[in-house]
Every structure is written in C-alpha cells, then in structure tokens.
CSV table of C-alpha atoms in Angstrom, one decimal:
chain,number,residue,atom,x,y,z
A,28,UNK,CA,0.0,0.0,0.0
A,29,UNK,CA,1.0,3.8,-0.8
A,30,UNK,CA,0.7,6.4,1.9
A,31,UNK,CA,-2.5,5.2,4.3
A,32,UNK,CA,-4.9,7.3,6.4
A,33,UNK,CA,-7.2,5.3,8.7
A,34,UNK,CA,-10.2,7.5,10.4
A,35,UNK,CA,-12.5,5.2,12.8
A,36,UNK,CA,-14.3,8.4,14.8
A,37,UNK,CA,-14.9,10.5,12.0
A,38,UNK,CA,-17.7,12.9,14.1
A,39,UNK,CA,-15.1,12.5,17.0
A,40,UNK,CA,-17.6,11.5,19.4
A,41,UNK,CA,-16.2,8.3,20.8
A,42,UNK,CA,-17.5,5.5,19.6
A,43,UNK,CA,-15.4,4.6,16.8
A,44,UNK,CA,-12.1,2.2,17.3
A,45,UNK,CA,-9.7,0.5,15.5
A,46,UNK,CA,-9.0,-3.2,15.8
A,47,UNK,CA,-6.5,-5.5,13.7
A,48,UNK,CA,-7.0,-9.1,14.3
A,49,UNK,CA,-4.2,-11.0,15.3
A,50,UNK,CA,-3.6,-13.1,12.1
A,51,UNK,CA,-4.0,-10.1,10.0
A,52,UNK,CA,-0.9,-7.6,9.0
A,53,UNK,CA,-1.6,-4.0,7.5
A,54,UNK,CA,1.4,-3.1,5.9
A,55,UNK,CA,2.2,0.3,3.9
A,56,UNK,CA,5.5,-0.5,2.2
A,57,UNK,CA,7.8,2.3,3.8
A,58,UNK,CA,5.0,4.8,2.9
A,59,UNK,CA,3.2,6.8,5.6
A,60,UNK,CA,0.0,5.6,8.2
A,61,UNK,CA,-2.0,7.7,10.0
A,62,UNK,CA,-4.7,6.6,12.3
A,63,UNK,CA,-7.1,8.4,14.1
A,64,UNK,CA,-9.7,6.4,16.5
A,65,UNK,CA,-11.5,6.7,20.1
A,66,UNK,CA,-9.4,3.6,21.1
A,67,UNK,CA,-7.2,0.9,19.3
A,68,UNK,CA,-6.6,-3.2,19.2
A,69,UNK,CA,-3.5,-4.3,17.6
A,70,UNK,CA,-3.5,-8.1,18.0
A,71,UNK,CA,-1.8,-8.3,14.3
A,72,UNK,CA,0.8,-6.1,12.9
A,73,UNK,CA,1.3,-3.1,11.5
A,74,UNK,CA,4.2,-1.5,9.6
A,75,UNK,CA,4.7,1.1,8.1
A,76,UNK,CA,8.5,0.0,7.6
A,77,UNK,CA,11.1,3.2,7.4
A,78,UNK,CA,8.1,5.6,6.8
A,79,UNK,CA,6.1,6.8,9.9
A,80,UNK,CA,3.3,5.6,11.9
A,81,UNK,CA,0.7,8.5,13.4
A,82,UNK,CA,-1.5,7.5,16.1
A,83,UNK,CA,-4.2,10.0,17.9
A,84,UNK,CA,-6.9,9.7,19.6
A,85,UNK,CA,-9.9,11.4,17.9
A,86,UNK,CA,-11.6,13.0,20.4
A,87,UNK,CA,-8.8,15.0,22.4
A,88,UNK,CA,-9.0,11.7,24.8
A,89,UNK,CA,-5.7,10.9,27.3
A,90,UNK,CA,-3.3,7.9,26.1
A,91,UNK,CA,-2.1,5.1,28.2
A,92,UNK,CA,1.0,3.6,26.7
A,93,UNK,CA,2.0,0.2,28.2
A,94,UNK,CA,0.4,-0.7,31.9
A,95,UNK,CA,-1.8,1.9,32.1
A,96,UNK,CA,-5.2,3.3,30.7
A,97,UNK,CA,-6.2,5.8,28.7
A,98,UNK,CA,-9.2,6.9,27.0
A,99,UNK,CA,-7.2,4.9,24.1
A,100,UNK,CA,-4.8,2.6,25.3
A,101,UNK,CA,-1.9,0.8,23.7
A,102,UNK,CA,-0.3,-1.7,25.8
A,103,UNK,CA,3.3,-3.3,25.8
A,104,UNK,CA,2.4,-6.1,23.8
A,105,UNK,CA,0.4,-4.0,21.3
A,106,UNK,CA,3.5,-1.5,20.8
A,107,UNK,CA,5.6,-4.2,19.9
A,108,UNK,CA,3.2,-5.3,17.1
A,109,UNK,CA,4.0,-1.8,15.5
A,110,UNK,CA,7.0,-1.4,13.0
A,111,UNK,CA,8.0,1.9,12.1
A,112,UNK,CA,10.8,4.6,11.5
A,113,UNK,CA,8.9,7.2,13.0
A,114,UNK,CA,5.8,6.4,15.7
A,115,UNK,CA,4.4,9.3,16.9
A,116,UNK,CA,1.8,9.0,19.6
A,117,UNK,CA,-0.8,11.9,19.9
A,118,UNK,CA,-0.7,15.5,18.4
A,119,UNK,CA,-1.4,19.1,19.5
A,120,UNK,CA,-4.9,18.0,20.6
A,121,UNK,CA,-4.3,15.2,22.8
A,122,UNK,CA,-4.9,14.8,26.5
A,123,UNK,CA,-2.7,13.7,29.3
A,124,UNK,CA,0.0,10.6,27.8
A,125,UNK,CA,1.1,8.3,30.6
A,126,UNK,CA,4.0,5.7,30.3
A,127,UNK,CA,4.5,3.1,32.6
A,128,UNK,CA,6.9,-0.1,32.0
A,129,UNK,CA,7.8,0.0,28.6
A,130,UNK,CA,10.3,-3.0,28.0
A,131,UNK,CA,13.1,-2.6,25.3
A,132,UNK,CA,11.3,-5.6,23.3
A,133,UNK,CA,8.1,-3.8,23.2
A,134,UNK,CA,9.6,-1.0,21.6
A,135,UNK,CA,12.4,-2.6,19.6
A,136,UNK,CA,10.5,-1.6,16.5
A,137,UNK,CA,10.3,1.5,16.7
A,138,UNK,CA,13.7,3.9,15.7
A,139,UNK,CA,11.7,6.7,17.4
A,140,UNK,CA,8.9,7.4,19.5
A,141,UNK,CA,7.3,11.0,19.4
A,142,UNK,CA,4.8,11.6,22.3
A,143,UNK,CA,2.8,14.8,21.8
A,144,UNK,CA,0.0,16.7,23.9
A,145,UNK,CA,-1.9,19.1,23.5
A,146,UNK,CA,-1.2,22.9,25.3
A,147,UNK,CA,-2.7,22.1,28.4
A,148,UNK,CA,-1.6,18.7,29.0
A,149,UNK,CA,1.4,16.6,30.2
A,150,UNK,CA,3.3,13.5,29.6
A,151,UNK,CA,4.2,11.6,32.5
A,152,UNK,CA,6.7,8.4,33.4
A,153,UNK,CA,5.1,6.9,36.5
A,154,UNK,CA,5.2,3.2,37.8
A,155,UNK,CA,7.6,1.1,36.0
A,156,UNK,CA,11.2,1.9,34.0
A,157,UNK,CA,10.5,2.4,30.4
A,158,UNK,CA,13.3,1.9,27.4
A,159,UNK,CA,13.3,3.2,23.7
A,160,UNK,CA,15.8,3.6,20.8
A,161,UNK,CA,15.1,7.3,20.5
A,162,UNK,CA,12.5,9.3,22.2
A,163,UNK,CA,11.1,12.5,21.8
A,164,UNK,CA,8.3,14.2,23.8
A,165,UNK,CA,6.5,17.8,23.2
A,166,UNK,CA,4.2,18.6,25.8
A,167,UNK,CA,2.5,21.9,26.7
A,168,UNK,CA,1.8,21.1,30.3
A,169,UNK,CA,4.6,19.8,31.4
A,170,UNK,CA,7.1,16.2,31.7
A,171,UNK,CA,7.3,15.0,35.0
A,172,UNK,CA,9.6,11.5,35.7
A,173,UNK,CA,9.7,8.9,38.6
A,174,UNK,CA,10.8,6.0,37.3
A,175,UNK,CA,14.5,5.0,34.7
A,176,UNK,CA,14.2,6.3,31.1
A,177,UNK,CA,16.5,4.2,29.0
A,178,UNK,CA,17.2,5.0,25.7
A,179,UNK,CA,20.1,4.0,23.0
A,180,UNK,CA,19.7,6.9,20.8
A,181,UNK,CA,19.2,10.6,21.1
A,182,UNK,CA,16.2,12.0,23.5
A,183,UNK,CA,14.5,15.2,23.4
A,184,UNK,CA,11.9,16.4,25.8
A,185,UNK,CA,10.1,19.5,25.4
A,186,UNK,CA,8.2,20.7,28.4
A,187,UNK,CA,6.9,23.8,27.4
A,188,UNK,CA,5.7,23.4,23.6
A,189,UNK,CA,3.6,26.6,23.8
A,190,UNK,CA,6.3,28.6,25.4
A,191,UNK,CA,3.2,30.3,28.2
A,192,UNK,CA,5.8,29.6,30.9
A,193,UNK,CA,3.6,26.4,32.5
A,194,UNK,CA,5.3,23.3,31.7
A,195,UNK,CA,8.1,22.3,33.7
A,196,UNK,CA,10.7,19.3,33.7
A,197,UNK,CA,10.3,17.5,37.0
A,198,UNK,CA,12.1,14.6,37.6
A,199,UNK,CA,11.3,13.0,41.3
A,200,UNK,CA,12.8,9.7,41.3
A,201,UNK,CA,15.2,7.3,38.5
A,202,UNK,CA,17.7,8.1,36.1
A,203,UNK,CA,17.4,9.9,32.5
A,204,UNK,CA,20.0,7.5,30.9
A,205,UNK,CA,20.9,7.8,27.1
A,206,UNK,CA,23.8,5.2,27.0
A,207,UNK,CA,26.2,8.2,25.5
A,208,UNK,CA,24.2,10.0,23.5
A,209,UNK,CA,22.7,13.8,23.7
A,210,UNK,CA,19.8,15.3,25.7
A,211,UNK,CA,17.9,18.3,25.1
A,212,UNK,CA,15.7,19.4,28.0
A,213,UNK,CA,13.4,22.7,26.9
A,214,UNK,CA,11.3,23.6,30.0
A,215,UNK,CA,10.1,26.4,31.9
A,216,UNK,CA,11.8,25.7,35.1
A,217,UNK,CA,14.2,22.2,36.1
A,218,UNK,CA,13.8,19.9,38.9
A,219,UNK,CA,16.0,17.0,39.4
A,220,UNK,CA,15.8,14.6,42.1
A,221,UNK,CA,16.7,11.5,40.8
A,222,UNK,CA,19.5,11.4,38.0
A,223,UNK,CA,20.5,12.5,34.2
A,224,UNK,CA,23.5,10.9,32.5
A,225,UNK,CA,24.6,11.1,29.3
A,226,UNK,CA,27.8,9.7,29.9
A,227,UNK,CA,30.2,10.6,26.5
A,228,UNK,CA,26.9,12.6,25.4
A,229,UNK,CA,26.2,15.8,25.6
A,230,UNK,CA,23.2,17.7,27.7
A,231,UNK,CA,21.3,20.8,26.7
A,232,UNK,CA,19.0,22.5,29.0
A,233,UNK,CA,16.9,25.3,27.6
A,234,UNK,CA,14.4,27.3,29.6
A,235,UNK,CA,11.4,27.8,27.2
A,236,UNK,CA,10.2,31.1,27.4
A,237,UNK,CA,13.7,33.3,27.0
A,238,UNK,CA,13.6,33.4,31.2
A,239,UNK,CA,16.6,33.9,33.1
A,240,UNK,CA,18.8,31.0,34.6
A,241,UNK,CA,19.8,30.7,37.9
A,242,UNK,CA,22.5,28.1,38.9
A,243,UNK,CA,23.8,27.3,42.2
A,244,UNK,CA,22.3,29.4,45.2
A,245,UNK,CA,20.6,31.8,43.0
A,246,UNK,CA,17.2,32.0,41.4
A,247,UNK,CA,16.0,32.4,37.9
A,248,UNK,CA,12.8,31.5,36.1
A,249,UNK,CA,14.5,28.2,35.4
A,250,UNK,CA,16.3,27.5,39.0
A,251,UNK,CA,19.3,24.5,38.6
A,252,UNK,CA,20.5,24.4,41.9
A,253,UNK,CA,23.9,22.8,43.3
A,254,UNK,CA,22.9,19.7,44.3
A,255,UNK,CA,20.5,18.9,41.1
A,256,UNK,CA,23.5,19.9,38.7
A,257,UNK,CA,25.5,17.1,40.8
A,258,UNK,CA,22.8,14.8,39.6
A,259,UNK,CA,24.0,15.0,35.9
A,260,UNK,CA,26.6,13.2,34.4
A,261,UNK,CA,27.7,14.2,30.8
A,262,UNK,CA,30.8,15.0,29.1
A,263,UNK,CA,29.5,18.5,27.8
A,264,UNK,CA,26.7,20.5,29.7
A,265,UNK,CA,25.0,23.4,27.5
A,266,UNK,CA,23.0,25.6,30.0
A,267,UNK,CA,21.0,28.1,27.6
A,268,UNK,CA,21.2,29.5,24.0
C-alpha cells in the first residue's frame, strides 16, 4: 500500500475504534499511516516500515501507553506489534500521555517514538522503567519522571511546547540514561531529584520562554541548583542559548 490514512471516529464522538486481528498484518511498504480512533486493538501487525506511523486519539481523549489506561490505550504487547521509523503517539490535541513499563522488546520496532499533547496537558513516566531507541516528547503542560528512562539513541523532551511559561521538567525519582548519546531538555523551570546521565553525550538545558537561569544558590525562572547539577553526568553540559 502507498501512503495510508485510517479515520474510525470520523464525528469525533467516541464510539469509533480501530482493531486489527491478530492473524491479520496491514502493511504500507515504507509509505506513511496515519490513524485516528477513540481507542485501538492491535493483535496483528502493523508497519509502516522506514516511513512513519501517526497515532491520535480522535476525540482530544488521554493515552495510556504500556500498563496503564487511557481513553485509548496501547499496551506493551500491542506497541511491539508496531514497525515503524517514526511512531508518533498523539498531536497538538491530545490529553494527558502516561508511560508506565515500557520494555526494550516492546519498543524494539520503533527507531523513534514521538509523544505529543496538546497545550494544556502533560506526559508523565510513573510506575515502572521504560526503554526506547530514540525518544522525543512535546508537551505543553509539562514532563514529570519517577521511574528510569533508557534509551540507546538521542532523546529530546520538550516541556513547554507553547512557550506560556507552564510546563516544567520535574524529575522526582530514576535516572534519565541515554547510554552516551545527547539530551535536550526545553522547560520552563528544572527539577532533578533522581538522575541524568549522558555519559560521553552531551546535555542541553533550555528554559522555554527566554527566562533567566539561575544556577547554584541563585534564582531564575528556570532554578538548577547545586545539588540537582551534581545529579547529571555528561561530558558536555550546554546551559541556555
């Protein structure tokens, strides 16, 4: 198949899903899928191959993403079902996205992972570690962590994608781990309990709204204090642009 676009809530009022049975494979030949539905089942497989895979939720519902619910809900199992260069979950009208215990096998498929949400939402890492190639998240409301992030490529988290000065990078428990490769944190403000490591890699934090940075025992709209920038391990650190 050639570039694919799958709507199952076309009036956006819930009641429309998507279900692939599990002896059943929709396939796009390295072209583009999008799919838009109240919820999904993906018992077969899909692949979109080195082209991308889009999949939002039709009626600005929240996603669950592995062992947790949403209003659409894709579980472990279900993610690794899904071949793609590209995956991105949600878009600028989403709800909440929460991700909980995301195994490297569930997302071995995937070479990235976009979450997005819409401007008053969040994406939140709660429960269980989670692991990915590459991630990248753009949230309006927000990233908060309290479990390990593991990834083997390049990460990107975007707190604040509206740039209102609301969404803020916390991080209250687990490490941020990229096995050597970069970071880029844009946020409103910075907190860092647990860890960040980018070992060889390097580490860019941004504060989103052209706010002032304070580091150490000073104050700024973004605030990195002593003792958060001991939490971060990386050969280069980039602190603003």
């Amino acid at each position: 198949a050639g570039v694919t676009v799958i709507t199952a809530d076309s009036d956006s009022n819930g009641a429309g899903d998507f279900s692939i049975n599990s002896s059943k494979t929709l396939s796009t030949g390295n072209n583009s899928l999008t799919l838009t539905a109240n919820d999904i089942t993906v018992s077969g497989s899909i692949s979109s191959g080195t082209g991308s895979t889009t999949i939002a939720v039709s009626d600005g519902g929240t996603i669950g993403l592995g062992d947790t619910l949403g209003n659409m809900s894709i579980s472990g199992a279900e993610l690794a079902n899904i071949t793609a260069g590209i995956l991105n979950i949600g878009n600028s009208s989403t709800g909440n996205i929460t991700v909980d215990g995301i195994s490297a096998a569930n997302s071995n498929n995937i070479n990235k992972l976009n979450l997005t949400t819409a401007s008053a939402s969040s994406v939140s890492f709660s429960s269980n570690a989670s692991t990915f190639k590459s991630l990248g998240v753009s949230s309006g409301n927000g990233i908060t962590q309290s479990v390990n992030i593991t990834t083997s490529s390049a990460a990107t988290l975007e707190a604040d994608s509206n740039k209102d000065g609301s969404g803020n990078f916390s991080n209250t428990a687990g490490i941020f781990s990229t096995g050597g490769n970069s970071l880029l944190i844009t946020a409103n403000d910075f907190g860092l309990s647990g860890a960040i490591n980018t070992g060889a890699g390097a580490t860019t934090l941004l504060v989103s709204d052209d706010g002032t940075i304070g580091l150490g025992s000073t104050s700024g709209d973004m605030t990195i204090t002593g003792s958060e920038l001991g939490n971060i391990t990386a050969r280069t650190l980039i602190i603003g642009d």
